[in-house]
Every structure is written in structure tokens, then in C-alpha cells.
């Protein structure tokens, strides 16, 4: 029995258009469904549209964040003052999201099911184009990433070579630079469909371009984004102000997205010699760790002082020092009165009795009584500057390293 197979006219039209590029495919799809169409990367960067939209990136507010890669979803798309209702569909060959198709609508609750078969089919056509673009971009990035990797790990020994190679991408490594590290929690704890690193990269790239009018020297490594920031100022105070401004703009933008409260950062020291930038990278990672412990929003390695020495020092030496200074107080401390906590407050308030009493809501005479008790246990006067220095160092050790480790 002979069977006849027919292909709908619109499918033939879409296939023919696809052979001539993304733009024609998008205009053809818009004509078939009689609605405007946008196509983006996984980070919502516009790659094609059936109408002119004056934006490079846009934001997407999902009605339900828990969507399957092949499900149609309702959302709002916004960019600046522009905001519109849309139906979205992920472009996800082999389960990996590489982009999205959006059908714009003037209805609050458009009929998704009517578009499902067409978008399922069209997404496969878009996947071919976006996958080719992605592969080309990845190929172009290989050499760039290899260069940045060697730079950050100190494998490049000649400034002349670094400067010449950097010029290929518009980076001027003859200027002073610092390294900033932005980190997300372990990505395996999050649904990979959220593309958090893509969001972070997009935000930082755009802010960098707005500030410096060029593409950044940036590399992604799992849940870590490393960016080399050129400094236009020559004075340290102005350099810090410039870096802090960049960080504040970044976190201000992050707070408007699902990345809110997830991103932490660290800032290395500024170096004029490009061969020293690997030091700034290592310092930025230490600053990040210290910032988490000390609850500093934008930690600068250059401002960590004694903490950065204590953090990297031999743990056994730190344990012996802590026990020498505060070990007896630690042994005799009463959890209810908590003399260690009292001493910490005293040190934080510059060893000022009245200031400390006010800060912890305690009568000055009661505070003096307990401080006298601490002096008797330590066998040293708290008025002595050398004793105060030892106490401050020991308390910093306590904060940077868990007591269990120190006294194990």
C-alpha cells in the first residue's frame, strides 16, 4: 500500500528561510504566527528579532521559575521602559539550554498550547544556528582563555609578550591592573537551567563595557569569574575609589536579579607590571575567603593587614600562640558570663570601658569587675599595650580559624 506524506507549507517555508540565516527565519516565523518574535542566548542577549528593539540584553520575569527545558512558559520581557507579555520556549539540543524563542503577546494569558507544536519544530531549526555560533565563539575563546590562564598562573615571564598579545583583544597591559574574583556557591547546588554564571558574566561584561568602552579580560572557571580591571588613576586612593565604584555598580545590578545575595568577591592588589598579575589573582582569592569570614562586602587584600598574615600562617604556630595568650581564659570561661566574648567587645571598642559598656548594655562598674577577673586569669594588665596587641592578634586568630581546630 503506497503512502503519501505531505509537509505543511509553513514548515517548508521555515526550512527554506532557515537556510538563509537567523534573521530571515525569525521574520518568517513571525509572519506564520502573526506575532512579533525575539530570539536570545541563554543569558537573554538578543540575537534576532522580527521588529527593531533598541536593546542588547533584556530581563525575563518568569511566571513559574520551575520550568522544563521543552515546556512553553509565560513571562514578562523588559528592557528599560519597554515591558511586554510573552510566551517563551528554550532552545535546548541534548538538554543543554543555548537560547530562547519568545513570542510577544498583548494578552495577559495567551494560549500556549496553540503554539507548542510549531515552537517545538522551530526550536530545532534555531538550535542549528545557535550551536554553530556557540562553537565558533568557543573556538575563538580557546586561545584567549589559554592566554588568561597562563597570565593568572604566572606562566608568562615577559611583559613585552603579554602586552603584545593583549593588544589582539584591545587590552592595554602596560597600564596598572588589579584582579577581581566573583564567586557563586557550588553550582551543583543549583538547577543548571538557571544559568547563574551566564547571568553574572553578562552583568559584569556590560558594566565593564559601560565603564571602559571595550570588552573585558574575563575568564570563567566553574563557579568563579575572574576579571582583570585596568586602572585609569595612578594614585592608590583614586584606584581604590575606581575599583569600589565598579564593584558597587555590579552588586547594585546583581540585586535586581535572581543572583541577589549569592555573589561574593575579592580584590587583589594593583600591579603595574603585567608579569605580577598572577599575584593579584592569588590575593583576590585570599581576600574573598577573608571577606566571608569577616563579613566584608568588598574585601581588598591590601587592607586586610594582620589578618592576611594570620590566615596563611602555619596552623600549629597559631594554635600555640592562641593558647599562650588566651588559653587559660578559654579553659576557665563560663558560657553564661562568656568572658571571651566580653574581651572581644572590649577590644573592638578600643579597650574603652565606657564605650564598651554602652555597646553591650552593661553598667561600667559591672564591666570593670569582669575585666578585673580577666586580668587575674591572664596574669597581665589589660592596660599594657603589648598585652593588648597580643589579645587582638589572638582574637583575630580565633575569628579566622575555628576554636575546635586551634585546640584540637
Tab-separated table of C-alpha atoms in Angstrom:
chain	number	residue	atom	x	y	z
A	1	UNK	CA	0.000	0.000	0.000
A	2	UNK	CA	1.516	3.279	-1.075
A	3	UNK	CA	1.502	6.117	1.464
A	4	UNK	CA	1.705	9.761	0.628
A	5	UNK	CA	3.435	12.122	3.035
A	6	UNK	CA	2.819	15.825	2.913
A	7	UNK	CA	4.702	18.598	4.657
A	8	UNK	CA	2.725	21.662	5.694
A	9	UNK	CA	3.545	24.742	3.644
A	10	UNK	CA	4.640	26.721	6.699
A	11	UNK	CA	7.235	24.050	7.595
A	12	UNK	CA	8.709	24.185	4.100
A	13	UNK	CA	8.748	27.975	4.301
A	14	UNK	CA	10.553	27.911	7.669
A	15	UNK	CA	13.138	25.396	6.449
A	16	UNK	CA	13.838	27.484	3.350
A	17	UNK	CA	14.186	30.613	5.471
A	18	UNK	CA	16.455	28.832	7.951
A	19	UNK	CA	18.868	28.060	5.140
A	20	UNK	CA	19.307	31.790	4.628
A	21	UNK	CA	20.058	32.754	8.223
A	22	UNK	CA	18.645	33.605	11.630
A	23	UNK	CA	17.083	36.928	10.651
A	24	UNK	CA	15.019	35.526	7.793
A	25	UNK	CA	13.961	32.527	9.889
A	26	UNK	CA	12.768	34.881	12.642
A	27	UNK	CA	10.845	37.131	10.243
A	28	UNK	CA	9.259	34.086	8.618
A	29	UNK	CA	8.200	32.628	11.966
A	30	UNK	CA	6.690	35.995	12.944
A	31	UNK	CA	4.756	36.069	9.652
A	32	UNK	CA	3.448	32.497	10.146
A	33	UNK	CA	2.110	33.181	13.660
A	34	UNK	CA	1.311	36.871	13.034
A	35	UNK	CA	3.094	37.967	16.200
A	36	UNK	CA	6.477	39.579	16.969
A	37	UNK	CA	9.308	37.138	17.758
A	38	UNK	CA	12.555	37.559	19.706
A	39	UNK	CA	15.409	35.069	19.881
A	40	UNK	CA	18.114	35.264	22.542
A	41	UNK	CA	21.088	33.440	24.003
A	42	UNK	CA	20.718	31.592	27.312
A	43	UNK	CA	21.760	34.834	29.041
A	44	UNK	CA	18.981	36.796	27.289
A	45	UNK	CA	21.239	38.571	24.821
A	46	UNK	CA	19.220	39.452	21.729
A	47	UNK	CA	20.428	37.618	18.609
A	48	UNK	CA	17.444	38.057	16.259
A	49	UNK	CA	14.051	39.788	16.202
A	50	UNK	CA	11.210	40.312	13.767
A	51	UNK	CA	10.987	44.005	14.768
A	52	UNK	CA	13.562	46.585	15.825
A	53	UNK	CA	14.225	46.660	19.560
A	54	UNK	CA	16.808	49.109	20.900
A	55	UNK	CA	18.446	46.799	23.437
A	56	UNK	CA	21.272	44.302	23.501
A	57	UNK	CA	20.115	42.470	26.632
A	58	UNK	CA	16.748	42.186	28.290
A	59	UNK	CA	15.381	40.787	31.539
A	60	UNK	CA	12.861	37.973	31.860
A	61	UNK	CA	10.426	37.567	34.754
A	62	UNK	CA	9.041	34.020	34.743
A	63	UNK	CA	5.517	33.316	35.985
A	64	UNK	CA	6.818	29.968	37.257
A	65	UNK	CA	10.615	29.520	37.612
A	66	UNK	CA	10.234	25.724	37.720
A	67	UNK	CA	10.000	25.031	34.021
A	68	UNK	CA	11.159	22.103	31.919
A	69	UNK	CA	13.546	22.806	29.051
A	70	UNK	CA	10.972	21.764	26.443
A	71	UNK	CA	7.965	23.409	28.109
A	72	UNK	CA	6.434	26.645	26.971
A	73	UNK	CA	6.349	29.251	29.717
A	74	UNK	CA	4.701	32.591	30.336
A	75	UNK	CA	6.818	35.582	31.277
A	76	UNK	CA	7.352	39.311	31.032
A	77	UNK	CA	10.234	40.694	28.960
A	78	UNK	CA	11.629	44.088	29.903
A	79	UNK	CA	14.441	46.410	28.822
A	80	UNK	CA	14.486	49.970	30.116
A	81	UNK	CA	10.948	51.336	29.844
A	82	UNK	CA	9.893	48.528	27.493
A	83	UNK	CA	7.874	45.682	29.086
A	84	UNK	CA	5.713	43.102	27.332
A	85	UNK	CA	3.976	39.783	27.914
A	86	UNK	CA	5.494	36.787	26.127
A	87	UNK	CA	5.433	33.034	25.605
A	88	UNK	CA	8.907	31.509	25.832
A	89	UNK	CA	10.487	28.242	24.773
A	90	UNK	CA	14.019	27.059	25.482
A	91	UNK	CA	16.287	26.068	22.622
A	92	UNK	CA	17.923	23.059	24.241
A	93	UNK	CA	19.561	20.476	21.996
A	94	UNK	CA	20.577	17.386	24.013
A	95	UNK	CA	19.145	19.007	27.137
A	96	UNK	CA	21.545	21.961	27.234
A	97	UNK	CA	19.879	25.379	27.016
A	98	UNK	CA	21.671	27.561	24.460
A	99	UNK	CA	18.932	30.110	23.807
A	100	UNK	CA	15.255	31.048	23.890
A	101	UNK	CA	12.432	31.865	21.476
A	102	UNK	CA	9.905	34.446	22.674
A	103	UNK	CA	6.528	35.182	21.094
A	104	UNK	CA	5.291	38.600	22.174
A	105	UNK	CA	1.627	38.956	23.070
A	106	UNK	CA	-0.838	41.669	24.055
A	107	UNK	CA	-2.864	39.156	26.104
A	108	UNK	CA	-2.348	38.517	29.835
A	109	UNK	CA	-2.882	34.785	29.435
A	110	UNK	CA	-2.068	33.783	25.841
A	111	UNK	CA	-2.837	30.236	24.679
A	112	UNK	CA	0.461	28.353	24.960
A	113	UNK	CA	-0.853	25.056	23.635
A	114	UNK	CA	-1.698	26.578	20.264
A	115	UNK	CA	1.987	27.375	19.705
A	116	UNK	CA	3.559	24.253	21.223
A	117	UNK	CA	3.934	22.087	18.040
A	118	UNK	CA	5.220	24.977	15.953
A	119	UNK	CA	7.779	26.118	18.535
A	120	UNK	CA	8.913	22.546	19.192
A	121	UNK	CA	9.681	22.231	15.495
A	122	UNK	CA	11.158	25.711	15.080
A	123	UNK	CA	13.426	25.321	18.104
A	124	UNK	CA	15.298	22.558	16.254
A	125	UNK	CA	15.963	24.954	13.359
A	126	UNK	CA	17.202	27.645	15.742
A	127	UNK	CA	19.355	25.089	17.573
A	128	UNK	CA	21.434	24.530	14.424
A	129	UNK	CA	22.193	28.258	14.106
A	130	UNK	CA	22.860	28.926	17.786
A	131	UNK	CA	25.005	25.814	18.142
A	132	UNK	CA	27.157	26.939	15.199
A	133	UNK	CA	27.531	30.409	16.721
A	134	UNK	CA	28.389	28.893	20.085
A	135	UNK	CA	31.008	26.570	18.606
A	136	UNK	CA	32.600	29.462	16.699
A	137	UNK	CA	32.693	31.590	19.851
A	138	UNK	CA	34.184	28.715	21.845
A	139	UNK	CA	36.854	28.175	19.198
A	140	UNK	CA	37.747	31.863	19.260
A	141	UNK	CA	37.846	31.810	23.069
A	142	UNK	CA	40.266	28.895	23.342
A	143	UNK	CA	43.385	30.943	22.634
A	144	UNK	CA	42.126	33.887	24.699
A	145	UNK	CA	41.332	31.674	27.695
A	146	UNK	CA	44.675	29.889	27.402
A	147	UNK	CA	46.451	33.256	27.445
A	148	UNK	CA	44.498	34.471	30.500
A	149	UNK	CA	45.081	31.177	32.281
A	150	UNK	CA	48.854	31.451	31.737
A	151	UNK	CA	48.779	35.097	32.839
A	152	UNK	CA	46.866	34.350	36.063
A	153	UNK	CA	49.103	31.424	36.981
A	154	UNK	CA	52.404	33.210	36.350
A	155	UNK	CA	53.410	31.174	33.301
A	156	UNK	CA	54.226	34.264	31.218
A	157	UNK	CA	57.583	35.825	32.086
A	158	UNK	CA	57.992	38.681	29.597
A	159	UNK	CA	55.923	41.882	29.872
A	160	UNK	CA	56.528	42.620	26.191
A	161	UNK	CA	54.853	39.359	25.144
A	162	UNK	CA	51.892	39.926	27.476
A	163	UNK	CA	51.351	43.475	26.214
A	164	UNK	CA	51.616	42.434	22.550
A	165	UNK	CA	49.198	39.508	22.971
A	166	UNK	CA	46.737	41.591	24.998
A	167	UNK	CA	46.545	44.157	22.205
A	168	UNK	CA	44.927	41.498	19.990
A	169	UNK	CA	41.781	41.820	22.128
A	170	UNK	CA	42.122	45.536	22.883
A	171	UNK	CA	43.620	45.081	26.368
A	172	UNK	CA	46.345	47.504	27.420
A	173	UNK	CA	48.547	45.632	29.900
A	174	UNK	CA	51.039	48.483	30.006
A	175	UNK	CA	48.591	50.123	32.446
A	176	UNK	CA	48.264	49.120	36.120
A	177	UNK	CA	45.679	46.361	36.671
A	178	UNK	CA	44.030	44.591	39.551
A	179	UNK	CA	42.308	41.216	39.574
A	180	UNK	CA	38.789	40.816	40.914
A	181	UNK	CA	37.272	37.420	41.641
A	182	UNK	CA	33.489	36.948	41.796
A	183	UNK	CA	32.190	33.640	43.118
A	184	UNK	CA	28.883	31.832	43.319
A	185	UNK	CA	28.083	28.936	45.638
A	186	UNK	CA	28.921	25.486	44.290
A	187	UNK	CA	26.896	25.264	41.041
A	188	UNK	CA	25.859	21.670	41.742
A	189	UNK	CA	23.597	23.026	44.477
A	190	UNK	CA	21.547	24.906	41.887
A	191	UNK	CA	19.431	23.925	38.914
A	192	UNK	CA	21.794	24.359	35.934
A	193	UNK	CA	18.821	25.685	33.951
A	194	UNK	CA	19.116	28.921	35.879
A	195	UNK	CA	22.402	29.735	34.105
A	196	UNK	CA	23.642	31.751	37.050
A	197	UNK	CA	27.179	32.073	35.742
A	198	UNK	CA	25.843	33.318	32.394
A	199	UNK	CA	23.832	35.963	34.220
A	200	UNK	CA	26.840	37.036	36.266
A	201	UNK	CA	29.096	37.184	33.211
A	202	UNK	CA	26.533	39.213	31.289
A	203	UNK	CA	26.131	41.768	34.088
A	204	UNK	CA	29.861	42.229	34.641
A	205	UNK	CA	30.642	42.433	30.925
A	206	UNK	CA	28.009	45.110	30.375
A	207	UNK	CA	29.138	47.232	33.343
A	208	UNK	CA	32.754	46.904	32.215
A	209	UNK	CA	31.871	47.985	28.672
A	210	UNK	CA	29.866	50.930	30.026
A	211	UNK	CA	32.887	51.993	32.120
A	212	UNK	CA	35.767	51.255	29.747
A	213	UNK	CA	34.155	51.073	26.282
A	214	UNK	CA	35.872	47.788	25.486
A	215	UNK	CA	35.469	44.079	26.077
A	216	UNK	CA	36.878	42.852	29.401
A	217	UNK	CA	39.724	40.431	30.028
A	218	UNK	CA	37.479	37.893	31.721
A	219	UNK	CA	37.562	34.165	32.280
A	220	UNK	CA	35.017	31.754	33.788
A	221	UNK	CA	36.239	28.805	35.840
A	222	UNK	CA	33.374	26.661	37.205
A	223	UNK	CA	31.690	28.893	39.800
A	224	UNK	CA	34.437	31.547	39.628
A	225	UNK	CA	34.542	34.609	37.386
A	226	UNK	CA	37.920	36.359	37.155
A	227	UNK	CA	38.231	39.811	35.608
A	228	UNK	CA	41.336	41.956	35.133
A	229	UNK	CA	40.401	45.579	35.715
A	230	UNK	CA	42.587	48.336	34.186
A	231	UNK	CA	43.087	51.359	36.433
A	232	UNK	CA	42.922	54.795	34.884
A	233	UNK	CA	44.100	56.589	38.032
A	234	UNK	CA	47.679	56.453	39.295
A	235	UNK	CA	47.159	57.293	42.982
A	236	UNK	CA	46.223	54.422	45.369
A	237	UNK	CA	43.263	56.301	46.896
A	238	UNK	CA	41.798	57.030	43.464
A	239	UNK	CA	42.466	53.476	42.329
A	240	UNK	CA	40.517	52.109	45.283
A	241	UNK	CA	37.656	54.508	44.557
A	242	UNK	CA	37.596	53.343	40.927
A	243	UNK	CA	37.566	49.635	41.858
A	244	UNK	CA	34.935	50.174	44.543
A	245	UNK	CA	32.764	52.050	42.050
A	246	UNK	CA	32.960	49.134	39.620
A	247	UNK	CA	32.109	46.641	42.393
A	248	UNK	CA	29.194	48.725	43.681
A	249	UNK	CA	27.682	49.063	40.193
A	250	UNK	CA	27.999	45.299	39.768
A	251	UNK	CA	26.334	44.433	43.075
A	252	UNK	CA	23.644	47.051	42.513
A	253	UNK	CA	22.732	45.322	39.243
A	254	UNK	CA	23.019	41.855	40.792
A	255	UNK	CA	20.487	42.772	43.479
A	256	UNK	CA	17.810	43.164	40.787
A	257	UNK	CA	18.233	39.560	39.580
A	258	UNK	CA	17.987	36.045	40.954
A	259	UNK	CA	21.706	36.305	41.797
A	260	UNK	CA	20.797	38.529	44.752
A	261	UNK	CA	22.785	37.601	47.906
A	262	UNK	CA	24.559	34.745	46.103
A	263	UNK	CA	27.636	36.540	44.737
A	264	UNK	CA	30.745	37.285	46.788
A	265	UNK	CA	34.001	38.840	45.643
A	266	UNK	CA	37.628	39.585	46.466
A	267	UNK	CA	40.064	42.213	45.157
A	268	UNK	CA	43.807	41.725	44.732
A	269	UNK	CA	46.453	44.420	44.887
A	270	UNK	CA	47.195	46.744	41.967
A	271	UNK	CA	50.305	45.894	39.910
A	272	UNK	CA	51.975	47.984	37.216
A	273	UNK	CA	53.957	45.047	35.818
A	274	UNK	CA	51.779	42.573	33.915
A	275	UNK	CA	54.075	39.709	34.949
A	276	UNK	CA	52.956	40.291	38.567
A	277	UNK	CA	49.218	39.945	37.900
A	278	UNK	CA	49.240	36.305	38.991
A	279	UNK	CA	49.949	37.630	42.499
A	280	UNK	CA	46.845	39.818	42.333
A	281	UNK	CA	44.788	36.756	41.389
A	282	UNK	CA	46.019	34.744	44.374
A	283	UNK	CA	45.475	37.762	46.638
A	284	UNK	CA	41.924	38.246	45.354
A	285	UNK	CA	41.099	34.639	46.308
A	286	UNK	CA	42.520	35.153	49.806
A	287	UNK	CA	40.567	38.428	50.101
A	288	UNK	CA	37.407	36.590	49.088
A	289	UNK	CA	37.881	33.963	51.818
A	290	UNK	CA	38.693	36.634	54.373
A	291	UNK	CA	35.711	38.718	53.312
A	292	UNK	CA	33.397	35.786	54.031
A	293	UNK	CA	34.897	35.268	57.482
A	294	UNK	CA	34.991	38.940	58.415
A	295	UNK	CA	31.707	39.809	56.646
A	296	UNK	CA	33.284	42.474	54.407
A	297	UNK	CA	31.147	43.108	51.268
A	298	UNK	CA	34.077	44.111	49.015
A	299	UNK	CA	37.312	42.905	50.649
A	300	UNK	CA	40.586	44.416	49.412
A	301	UNK	CA	43.676	42.275	50.063
A	302	UNK	CA	45.705	45.458	50.574
A	303	UNK	CA	43.522	46.438	53.556
A	304	UNK	CA	43.466	43.118	55.387
A	305	UNK	CA	46.619	43.886	57.364
A	306	UNK	CA	47.394	41.386	60.121
A	307	UNK	CA	44.516	39.097	59.083
A	308	UNK	CA	46.117	38.127	55.788
A	309	UNK	CA	49.293	37.010	57.606
A	310	UNK	CA	47.386	35.062	60.242
A	311	UNK	CA	45.126	33.433	57.659
A	312	UNK	CA	48.026	31.972	55.681
A	313	UNK	CA	50.276	31.163	58.652
A	314	UNK	CA	51.043	27.665	59.946
A	315	UNK	CA	48.047	26.437	61.974
A	316	UNK	CA	50.194	24.787	64.654
A	317	UNK	CA	52.043	28.062	65.300
A	318	UNK	CA	48.727	29.899	65.532
A	319	UNK	CA	47.378	27.326	67.977
A	320	UNK	CA	50.421	27.683	70.236
A	321	UNK	CA	50.189	31.481	70.116
A	322	UNK	CA	46.465	31.461	70.924
A	323	UNK	CA	46.952	29.053	73.839
A	324	UNK	CA	49.860	31.181	75.133
A	325	UNK	CA	47.769	34.373	75.103
A	326	UNK	CA	44.205	33.241	75.847
A	327	UNK	CA	44.396	29.522	76.596
A	328	UNK	CA	43.850	29.869	80.352
A	329	UNK	CA	40.913	32.227	79.855
A	330	UNK	CA	39.450	29.804	77.331
A	331	UNK	CA	39.692	26.939	79.842
A	332	UNK	CA	38.124	28.889	82.703
A	333	UNK	CA	35.484	30.703	80.671
A	334	UNK	CA	31.898	30.394	81.834
A	335	UNK	CA	29.421	30.053	78.941
A	336	UNK	CA	26.909	32.208	80.835
A	337	UNK	CA	29.201	35.155	81.535
A	338	UNK	CA	31.323	34.490	78.415
A	339	UNK	CA	34.487	36.342	79.337
A	340	UNK	CA	35.996	35.685	75.894
A	341	UNK	CA	33.037	37.422	74.222
A	342	UNK	CA	33.355	40.284	76.707
A	343	UNK	CA	37.052	40.648	75.921
A	344	UNK	CA	36.245	40.683	72.197
A	345	UNK	CA	33.781	43.542	72.694
A	346	UNK	CA	36.367	45.379	74.814
A	347	UNK	CA	38.990	45.038	72.049
A	348	UNK	CA	36.521	46.035	69.326
A	349	UNK	CA	35.775	49.220	71.265
A	350	UNK	CA	39.442	50.240	71.505
A	351	UNK	CA	39.726	48.976	75.134
A	352	UNK	CA	37.491	51.848	76.263
A	353	UNK	CA	35.382	50.902	79.318
A	354	UNK	CA	32.607	53.459	78.821
A	355	UNK	CA	32.319	52.841	75.081
A	356	UNK	CA	32.215	49.056	75.621
A	357	UNK	CA	29.652	49.295	78.440
A	358	UNK	CA	27.382	51.353	76.210
A	359	UNK	CA	27.815	48.983	73.266
A	360	UNK	CA	26.919	45.833	75.256
A	361	UNK	CA	24.335	47.488	77.573
A	362	UNK	CA	26.275	46.776	80.753
A	363	UNK	CA	26.910	49.028	83.746
A	364	UNK	CA	30.531	50.306	83.706
A	365	UNK	CA	31.159	49.016	87.249
A	366	UNK	CA	29.964	45.523	86.301
A	367	UNK	CA	32.213	45.653	83.253
A	368	UNK	CA	35.214	46.746	85.362
A	369	UNK	CA	34.590	43.843	87.747
A	370	UNK	CA	34.604	41.320	84.905
A	371	UNK	CA	37.629	42.870	83.236
A	372	UNK	CA	39.452	42.607	86.550
A	373	UNK	CA	38.528	38.921	86.620
A	374	UNK	CA	40.003	38.506	83.127
A	375	UNK	CA	43.227	40.216	84.238
A	376	UNK	CA	43.531	37.817	87.193
A	377	UNK	CA	43.087	34.787	84.922
A	378	UNK	CA	45.558	36.049	82.310
A	379	UNK	CA	48.013	37.361	84.912
A	380	UNK	CA	48.516	40.501	82.824
A	381	UNK	CA	47.111	44.038	82.993
A	382	UNK	CA	44.744	44.956	80.174
A	383	UNK	CA	46.179	48.491	80.230
A	384	UNK	CA	49.535	47.258	78.874
A	385	UNK	CA	49.929	47.966	75.141
A	386	UNK	CA	51.888	44.754	74.484
A	387	UNK	CA	49.159	42.711	76.191
A	388	UNK	CA	46.511	44.461	74.136
A	389	UNK	CA	48.402	43.728	70.914
A	390	UNK	CA	48.697	40.039	71.859
A	391	UNK	CA	44.988	39.871	72.704
A	392	UNK	CA	43.974	41.495	69.425
A	393	UNK	CA	46.136	39.061	67.436
A	394	UNK	CA	44.776	36.060	69.376
A	395	UNK	CA	41.183	37.191	68.841
A	396	UNK	CA	41.826	37.593	65.111
A	397	UNK	CA	43.190	34.034	65.053
A	398	UNK	CA	40.033	32.867	66.831
A	399	UNK	CA	37.867	34.570	64.232
A	400	UNK	CA	39.810	33.300	61.227
A	401	UNK	CA	40.126	29.702	62.422
A	402	UNK	CA	37.608	27.609	64.342
A	403	UNK	CA	38.413	27.044	68.028
A	404	UNK	CA	37.961	23.316	67.529
A	405	UNK	CA	40.853	23.305	65.040
A	406	UNK	CA	43.009	25.530	67.211
A	407	UNK	CA	42.578	23.484	70.386
A	408	UNK	CA	42.323	20.009	68.823
